[in-house]
XYZ file of C-alpha atoms in Angstrom:
592
model
C 151.297 102.387 115.462
C 152.911 99.100 114.476
C 150.602 96.514 116.005
C 150.789 93.068 114.401
C 148.826 89.911 115.139
C 149.543 86.483 113.682
C 147.314 83.575 114.642
C 144.941 80.766 113.788
C 141.457 79.956 115.003
C 138.453 77.738 114.389
C 137.664 79.934 111.392
C 140.997 79.352 109.651
C 142.124 75.898 110.765
C 140.527 72.496 111.337
C 140.243 71.238 114.891
C 142.974 68.662 114.267
C 145.482 71.459 113.572
C 144.292 73.541 116.529
C 144.744 70.531 118.780
C 148.333 70.031 117.714
C 149.138 73.740 117.930
C 147.651 74.195 121.419
C 150.047 75.862 123.862
C 150.491 74.933 127.502
C 150.931 77.738 130.047
C 154.711 77.340 130.147
C 154.887 77.403 126.355
C 152.855 80.629 126.250
C 155.210 82.334 128.685
C 158.249 81.215 126.718
C 156.636 82.344 123.457
C 156.087 85.957 124.516
C 159.530 86.147 126.100
C 161.160 84.878 122.915
C 159.054 87.310 120.881
C 160.297 90.424 122.682
C 163.826 89.034 122.463
C 163.493 88.925 118.670
C 164.666 91.915 116.684
C 161.400 93.245 115.158
C 159.269 93.138 118.350
C 159.315 95.302 121.474
C 156.081 94.091 123.115
C 154.226 90.784 122.996
C 151.131 89.023 124.349
C 149.506 85.714 123.452
C 145.769 85.023 123.465
C 145.231 81.255 123.636
C 141.780 79.699 124.095
C 140.194 76.397 123.170
C 139.609 77.605 119.615
C 142.279 80.251 118.885
C 145.988 80.951 119.278
C 147.026 84.543 118.530
C 150.339 86.328 119.046
C 150.175 90.123 119.373
C 153.313 92.237 119.068
C 154.539 95.794 118.574
C 156.951 95.550 115.647
C 159.021 98.072 113.725
C 159.015 96.134 110.434
C 155.951 94.465 108.948
C 157.444 91.728 106.747
C 160.195 90.849 109.190
C 157.615 90.824 111.978
C 155.278 88.437 110.133
C 158.155 86.075 109.363
C 159.462 86.135 112.938
C 156.075 85.717 114.645
C 155.056 82.887 112.285
C 158.321 81.078 112.937
C 157.974 81.484 116.704
C 154.401 80.153 116.644
C 155.549 77.106 114.706
C 158.502 76.473 117.008
C 156.537 76.686 120.245
C 153.459 74.817 118.985
C 155.472 71.948 117.545
C 153.698 72.164 114.170
C 156.003 72.648 111.200
C 156.011 76.101 109.643
C 155.155 74.772 106.180
C 152.168 72.922 107.599
C 151.048 75.777 109.846
C 151.370 78.647 107.353
C 148.227 77.899 105.255
C 146.085 78.265 108.392
C 147.625 81.495 109.719
C 146.026 84.928 109.373
C 147.737 88.296 109.745
C 146.286 91.650 110.838
C 148.243 94.898 110.992
C 147.681 98.291 112.614
C 143.976 99.300 112.476
C 142.935 95.854 111.211
C 144.672 94.238 114.188
C 142.798 96.560 116.568
C 139.515 95.777 114.811
C 140.204 92.053 115.121
C 140.873 92.127 118.880
C 137.848 94.345 119.553
C 135.669 91.940 117.546
C 137.076 89.026 119.514
C 136.385 90.841 122.793
C 132.741 91.401 121.784
C 132.273 87.731 120.950
C 131.823 88.352 117.219
C 134.669 85.990 116.324
C 133.788 83.318 118.873
C 132.592 79.860 117.954
C 129.401 80.782 119.799
C 128.689 84.372 118.738
C 128.122 86.716 121.656
C 129.628 84.556 124.410
C 131.209 86.611 127.172
C 133.817 84.193 128.478
C 136.386 85.588 126.039
C 136.627 88.754 128.164
C 138.116 86.777 131.041
C 140.562 85.114 128.672
C 141.701 88.490 127.286
C 142.149 89.769 130.832
C 144.263 86.729 131.725
C 146.337 87.192 128.590
C 147.116 90.795 129.517
C 147.930 89.833 133.102
C 150.380 87.183 131.898
C 152.145 89.688 129.635
C 152.290 92.269 132.430
C 153.699 89.720 134.850
C 156.547 88.963 132.432
C 156.998 92.635 131.478
C 156.352 91.983 127.788
C 153.370 94.353 127.553
C 154.332 97.997 127.075
C 152.210 101.032 126.516
C 150.688 99.850 123.220
C 149.511 96.414 124.336
C 148.408 97.667 127.753
C 146.231 100.328 126.143
C 145.003 97.924 123.449
C 143.935 95.066 125.730
C 142.415 97.340 128.367
C 140.412 99.151 125.710
C 139.356 95.796 124.220
C 137.932 94.816 127.614
C 136.023 98.132 127.797
C 134.674 97.659 124.264
C 133.535 94.123 125.054
C 131.735 95.259 128.189
C 130.131 98.116 126.280
C 128.850 95.734 123.601
C 127.242 93.491 126.210
C 125.733 96.372 128.178
C 124.384 98.429 125.249
C 123.066 95.561 123.109
C 121.489 92.161 123.529
C 124.402 90.383 121.864
C 124.133 87.829 124.675
C 120.954 86.577 123.023
C 122.909 85.721 119.881
C 124.906 83.155 121.764
C 125.904 81.734 125.105
C 129.019 80.427 126.698
C 130.598 77.407 125.037
C 129.468 75.331 128.024
C 125.808 76.289 127.617
C 125.931 75.749 123.875
C 127.524 72.330 124.367
C 124.879 71.283 126.883
C 122.165 72.393 124.467
C 123.670 70.116 121.819
C 123.654 67.216 124.271
C 120.041 67.851 125.242
C 118.987 67.629 121.566
C 116.322 70.319 121.652
C 115.060 69.597 125.154
C 115.483 72.537 127.547
C 118.761 72.052 129.396
C 117.046 72.438 132.779
C 114.579 69.665 131.920
C 117.266 67.412 130.458
C 119.741 67.877 133.320
C 117.326 67.689 136.246
C 118.249 64.879 138.614
C 121.278 63.718 136.621
C 124.644 62.857 138.141
C 127.504 64.845 136.625
C 131.243 64.279 136.506
C 133.413 67.351 135.816
C 137.048 66.646 134.980
C 139.294 69.622 135.691
C 138.964 72.588 138.040
C 140.053 75.476 135.819
C 137.927 78.359 134.606
C 136.087 76.391 131.891
C 135.464 73.393 134.145
C 134.300 75.683 136.952
C 131.873 77.369 134.568
C 130.609 73.950 133.465
C 130.088 72.844 137.061
C 128.233 76.043 137.942
C 126.079 75.775 134.810
C 125.182 72.171 135.601
C 124.371 73.076 139.195
C 121.995 75.843 138.083
C 120.454 73.461 135.528
C 119.365 71.145 138.354
C 121.684 68.139 138.415
C 121.482 66.234 141.677
C 125.200 65.551 142.139
C 128.481 66.908 140.765
C 131.766 65.069 141.182
C 134.900 67.167 140.587
C 138.047 65.316 139.518
C 141.336 67.163 139.285
C 145.036 66.428 139.503
C 145.342 68.972 142.321
C 142.962 67.709 144.964
C 142.918 71.033 146.818
C 141.459 72.878 143.816
C 138.828 70.179 143.304
C 137.802 70.389 146.945
C 137.630 74.172 146.786
C 135.346 74.088 143.734
C 133.137 71.427 145.360
C 132.838 73.586 148.468
C 131.839 76.642 146.418
C 129.143 74.653 144.615
C 127.800 73.147 147.835
C 127.635 76.497 149.647
C 126.058 78.408 146.751
C 122.730 79.995 147.676
C 121.061 79.551 144.290
C 121.515 75.753 144.073
C 121.084 72.727 146.325
C 123.445 70.394 144.464
C 125.589 67.868 146.307
C 129.224 68.284 145.207
C 132.314 66.287 146.153
C 135.911 66.017 144.991
C 137.825 62.913 143.928
C 141.367 62.303 142.642
C 141.922 61.723 138.923
C 142.512 57.999 139.359
C 138.871 57.653 140.463
C 137.522 58.958 137.130
C 136.893 55.485 135.571
C 134.864 54.411 138.611
C 132.904 57.662 138.774
C 132.190 57.444 135.056
C 130.225 54.238 135.586
C 127.776 56.174 137.793
C 127.647 59.441 135.843
C 124.892 60.501 133.447
C 126.867 63.433 132.022
C 130.603 64.118 131.990
C 132.346 67.381 131.090
C 136.097 67.506 130.601
C 138.380 70.475 130.090
C 141.930 69.982 131.295
C 145.321 71.112 130.112
C 146.467 67.552 129.484
C 148.476 66.882 126.343
C 147.100 63.341 125.974
C 143.682 61.716 126.243
C 141.990 61.824 129.626
C 139.186 59.428 128.639
C 139.967 56.712 126.109
C 137.255 54.951 124.142
C 137.980 51.758 126.071
C 137.431 53.562 129.383
C 134.068 54.893 128.212
C 133.084 51.495 126.771
C 133.860 49.877 130.112
C 131.748 52.484 131.905
C 128.809 51.680 129.607
C 128.798 47.943 130.310
C 125.511 46.897 131.850
C 123.924 50.320 131.259
C 122.788 49.924 127.634
C 119.840 47.785 126.529
C 121.288 44.673 124.961
C 124.916 43.670 124.900
C 127.442 46.403 124.360
C 129.942 45.185 121.771
C 133.585 45.454 122.764
C 135.339 48.542 121.519
C 136.765 48.034 118.031
C 139.686 50.246 116.970
C 139.223 52.654 114.094
C 139.289 51.260 110.554
C 142.795 50.524 109.443
C 143.896 48.927 112.688
C 144.807 45.249 112.537
C 142.397 43.048 114.402
C 143.880 40.640 116.906
C 141.425 38.008 115.761
C 142.733 37.944 112.184
C 144.496 34.655 111.415
C 146.448 33.432 108.437
C 144.715 30.479 106.718
C 146.727 30.453 103.515
C 148.671 27.354 104.572
C 145.709 25.355 105.865
C 145.452 23.270 102.714
C 142.513 22.242 100.481
C 140.538 20.706 103.305
C 140.464 23.955 105.229
C 139.566 25.872 102.081
C 136.637 23.551 101.428
C 135.498 23.956 105.018
C 135.589 27.735 104.707
C 133.598 27.507 101.471
C 131.008 25.298 103.080
C 130.653 27.604 106.083
C 130.295 30.734 103.980
C 126.697 31.988 103.953
C 124.816 32.181 100.693
C 124.885 35.573 99.101
C 128.542 36.432 99.492
C 130.347 37.921 96.506
C 133.752 36.305 96.976
C 135.511 35.580 93.663
C 132.539 36.539 91.513
C 133.748 37.581 88.016
C 131.575 40.696 88.145
C 131.627 43.804 90.354
C 128.586 43.146 92.519
C 126.895 45.185 95.187
C 125.538 43.739 98.377
C 121.811 43.307 97.891
C 119.404 42.060 100.497
C 118.218 38.578 99.502
C 114.689 37.301 99.257
C 113.375 33.966 100.419
C 114.391 31.122 98.114
C 116.547 33.349 95.926
C 120.301 33.669 96.296
C 121.630 37.199 96.765
C 124.538 36.199 94.625
C 122.348 34.974 91.769
C 119.892 37.891 91.852
C 122.529 40.601 92.000
C 124.676 38.995 89.346
C 122.038 38.476 86.673
C 120.399 41.896 86.913
C 120.687 43.526 83.478
C 122.617 40.673 81.793
C 122.320 39.571 78.222
C 121.877 35.856 77.455
C 125.565 35.123 76.835
C 126.625 36.822 80.039
C 123.936 35.007 81.984
C 125.141 31.658 80.687
C 128.703 32.640 81.570
C 127.615 33.452 85.126
C 125.766 30.132 85.349
C 128.950 28.347 84.357
C 130.828 30.167 87.129
C 128.236 29.115 89.696
C 128.118 25.550 88.353
C 131.795 24.768 87.769
C 133.810 27.434 89.520
C 135.570 30.398 87.975
C 135.804 30.621 84.206
C 137.348 33.583 82.395
C 134.446 35.879 81.460
C 134.432 38.349 78.667
C 136.320 41.475 79.607
C 138.974 39.585 81.590
C 137.391 40.094 85.030
C 137.553 36.485 86.194
C 139.160 35.425 89.459
C 140.579 31.919 89.342
C 139.836 29.132 91.765
C 136.455 30.269 93.066
C 134.220 27.308 93.893
C 131.433 29.068 95.750
C 128.016 27.449 95.935
C 126.279 24.158 95.383
C 125.209 24.555 91.716
C 121.830 23.010 92.505
C 120.986 25.969 94.750
C 120.414 28.393 91.849
C 119.941 26.026 88.921
C 116.158 26.363 88.628
C 116.273 30.121 89.042
C 118.970 30.600 86.435
C 117.119 28.357 83.980
C 113.980 30.442 84.433
C 115.955 33.640 83.953
C 117.526 32.339 80.752
C 114.050 31.703 79.399
C 112.999 35.221 80.377
C 115.992 36.706 78.623
C 115.180 34.751 75.494
C 111.735 36.323 75.485
C 112.391 39.898 76.628
C 116.026 40.346 75.605
C 117.262 41.610 78.986
C 116.326 41.365 82.623
C 115.447 44.777 84.113
C 118.056 46.019 86.537
C 117.153 46.162 90.185
C 117.664 49.467 92.005
C 120.148 49.177 94.827
C 118.221 49.372 98.101
C 118.769 52.388 100.327
C 121.173 51.709 103.189
C 119.377 50.903 106.403
C 120.631 52.834 109.406
C 121.134 50.553 112.343
C 119.213 51.989 115.283
C 121.419 53.083 118.182
C 120.282 52.728 121.762
C 119.324 55.906 123.588
C 122.424 57.490 125.111
C 122.866 56.783 128.793
C 126.100 58.768 129.073
C 126.477 62.280 127.643
C 130.018 63.612 127.293
C 131.102 67.198 126.611
C 134.757 67.757 125.662
C 135.758 71.427 125.794
C 139.511 70.874 125.838
C 142.022 71.735 123.162
C 143.698 69.374 122.463
C 140.830 66.991 123.074
C 140.445 65.159 126.391
C 138.032 62.491 125.158
C 138.848 60.019 122.410
C 136.926 60.852 119.228
C 136.220 57.121 118.827
C 133.606 57.514 121.587
C 131.314 58.863 118.846
C 130.947 55.258 117.636
C 130.041 53.727 120.996
C 126.366 52.787 121.406
C 124.904 54.367 124.503
C 127.281 57.334 124.449
C 126.716 60.837 123.063
C 129.878 62.917 122.637
C 129.951 66.626 121.822
C 133.421 68.058 121.283
C 134.952 71.217 119.859
C 134.694 69.887 116.322
C 130.991 69.095 116.545
C 130.352 72.433 118.284
C 132.008 74.211 115.368
C 129.704 72.432 112.922
C 126.626 73.214 115.009
C 127.512 76.874 115.518
C 127.855 77.386 111.760
C 124.073 76.964 111.519
C 123.238 79.054 114.605
C 121.008 82.068 113.888
C 122.598 85.515 114.114
C 120.871 88.075 116.283
C 119.989 91.494 114.888
C 122.115 93.048 117.631
C 125.237 91.730 115.946
C 125.043 94.610 113.474
C 124.895 97.097 116.339
C 127.954 95.520 117.917
C 129.811 95.753 114.631
C 129.073 99.479 114.496
C 130.326 99.843 118.061
C 133.526 98.039 117.115
C 134.054 100.288 114.070
C 133.540 103.449 116.137
C 135.852 102.237 118.882
C 138.564 101.274 116.397
C 138.458 104.761 114.871
C 138.605 106.407 118.311
C 141.453 104.164 119.457
C 143.450 104.817 116.305
C 142.970 108.569 116.636
C 144.012 108.514 120.287
C 147.046 106.402 119.487
C 148.159 108.673 116.677
C 147.611 111.727 118.836
C 149.598 110.108 121.623
C 152.405 109.487 119.166
C 152.892 113.226 118.658
C 152.444 114.118 122.340
C 156.152 113.669 123.279
C 157.088 115.998 120.411
C 154.597 118.654 121.561
C 155.824 118.311 125.148
C 159.421 118.689 123.955
C 158.434 121.829 122.000
C 156.794 123.420 125.035
C 159.794 122.449 127.179
C 162.089 124.150 124.694
C 159.873 127.282 124.736
C 159.927 127.346 128.541
C 163.725 127.096 128.482
C 163.875 130.039 126.031
C 161.641 132.134 128.334
C 163.772 131.261 131.365
C 166.938 132.200 129.486
C 165.566 135.533 128.385
C 164.335 136.412 131.890
C 167.794 135.605 133.219
C 169.353 137.920 130.639
C 166.870 140.656 131.581
C 167.850 140.394 135.247
C 171.497 140.781 134.235
C 170.746 143.934 132.318
C 168.382 145.341 134.950
C 169.832 144.273 138.299
C 167.703 146.794 140.148
C 164.430 145.295 138.933
C 162.219 144.563 141.953
C 160.542 141.186 142.459
C 157.049 142.441 141.655
C 157.998 143.792 138.235
C 160.206 140.785 137.470
C 157.292 138.424 138.163
C 154.947 140.496 136.007
C 157.377 140.516 133.095
C 157.973 136.786 133.412
C 154.226 136.054 133.410
C 153.686 138.291 130.386
C 156.388 136.597 128.328
C 155.054 133.164 129.213
C 151.513 134.152 128.184
C 152.813 135.398 124.842
C 154.667 132.135 124.201
C 151.682 130.021 125.284
C 149.324 131.924 123.002
C 151.699 131.580 120.068
C 152.004 127.814 120.622
C 148.405 127.023 121.590
C 146.712 127.080 118.176
C 149.538 125.245 116.324
C 149.858 122.484 118.949
C 146.115 121.920 119.183
C 145.803 121.807 115.421
C 148.771 119.503 114.960
C 147.296 117.035 117.480
C 144.060 117.038 115.496
C 145.889 116.481 112.231
C 148.078 113.783 113.730
C 144.965 111.918 114.957
C 143.701 111.542 111.394
C 144.779 108.605 109.231
C 148.185 109.302 107.736
C 148.972 111.947 110.360
C 152.153 110.341 111.647
C 154.293 112.659 109.509
C 153.311 115.760 111.482
C 155.550 114.760 114.379
C 158.535 114.597 112.026
C 157.634 117.984 110.557
C 157.444 119.549 114.025
C 160.815 118.120 115.020
C 162.365 119.486 111.827
C 160.802 122.944 111.988
C 161.856 123.628 115.576
C 165.091 121.594 115.517
C 164.011 119.514 118.491
C 166.679 117.218 119.879
C 165.750 113.507 119.566
C 167.093 112.781 123.041
C 164.666 115.341 124.487
C 161.709 113.580 122.864
C 163.010 110.168 123.945
C 163.317 111.344 127.544
C 159.686 112.460 127.506
C 158.609 109.091 126.067
C 160.561 107.164 128.707
C 159.003 109.249 131.474
C 155.499 108.518 130.135
C 156.265 104.798 129.860
C 157.510 104.737 133.452
C 154.347 106.463 134.618
C 152.251 103.983 132.602
C 154.073 101.013 134.150
C 153.469 102.412 137.636
C 149.772 102.861 136.902
C 149.544 99.301 135.545
C 151.290 97.840 138.577
C 148.960 99.722 140.926
C 145.961 98.419 139.000
C 147.264 94.864 139.284
C 147.768 95.276 143.022
C 144.242 96.596 143.431
C 142.977 93.621 141.429
C 144.785 91.167 143.689
C 143.481 92.898 146.758
């Protein structure tokens, strides 16, 4: 076995890297095709979800395979190899099997135990089969992974350890309130009509929302999903479809919005959400302000306004600012009749420093001790703090120092209750992260889900699933190693049958008068002798080959019996052809 997987997931990379490395459907197809075209790989499949990108391949060289697969991932994701490499993980042979089985059981999911990954693995295998990049190894591996995942869900209660990403996201939005209670009567907007969006729409319908609006670039798919929701027997939700250009209008009426599209750019900008919130939040909703670091359009240059403008700015400045103060001050909430500037500045000063500060307030900036002065800083009317400073000087003369004031704890500005809940399940993100800062909006995205899931309790059944995975990995490895020697055993038995046939032909030449009955009896006897001689060795060698490190038994058998390599290769090709036919029939049955 030479199975290799190279990938990155929410466990190895931050969401920002996963977003940039996300692969569109066309890029996934090109990736697996380029992988099998590369020298070390003969089979390839890619498993890409909202929180993982993994490339599976059958390679003949480990180091060359790791280098090639890493390079291909970087090329097709658009993230530089040097930047991507620190976030990549590599699994080989049995460890690669263990990893995929764990993924299939939901043990490696962001929400432990979720079952949606099984559908994603199935789609990954189907895509590889469609492009003929999945051979015997990957077909067997992915099909067994699906069986292991189903076994874990049927034999344990791993489902209680987690839910689908949609359910978990809605629970985060409901903030501890049961989802059914929180969602009842709400109007929902679902952007996208793929598998994740469909699951979100169905989950919202079962939770009791009154209306679901489906927006999608392909109107036919949106209408089909709306029809399915409307005709469902277990819900009475009203569902309708709209084109994507109607999303801003529908957002103004929605209480909850879920987005999961394959778009490479933002579907909902912060400005769009801010516009949708206008008139829906108690009090005025401030206009959206770009993230820190952006230049404000309202910033003007006043450096050339002259002294008159500078004096006007000084006069308009509220008391308590720290502009041009010779000391490093902290903003402190003022008290009635006492300047913030004066109180913060004099805390903990000695007499000389206090007098120096008084001079700065009275006359403008003077160079203080320590060289921290800032020139040209006329700040306040000196009469404003004169009495206070005089009193403080007297206090210092008596006590030596003024006790320092503790900086007050920052006061969190209360946010209005959210009137619009948004769930972004796309990778890369559909909804601008700046929406987190908008009052009246509550955004849950992949990044916040990752943080929340880190604190989620683990169910006791997780240990049982891990044991199932370990047992299945051992069984799969044994079967794979045994299968590796099967062509050699078949070639040995074929050679033995040819020897029997040759000897029977020679016997007929020597005994031309031998009747058919005796000839058949002799032939059967010789074959039984050969079968009995080969039975115990072939059974035993299959058992030995199934054990770890048993790959060398096939080579020993070929050497001992001088088996022709082309004979073994012909057997392998015949088995591969039969496997491909079986796979194609299974796909046809699935489509039917």
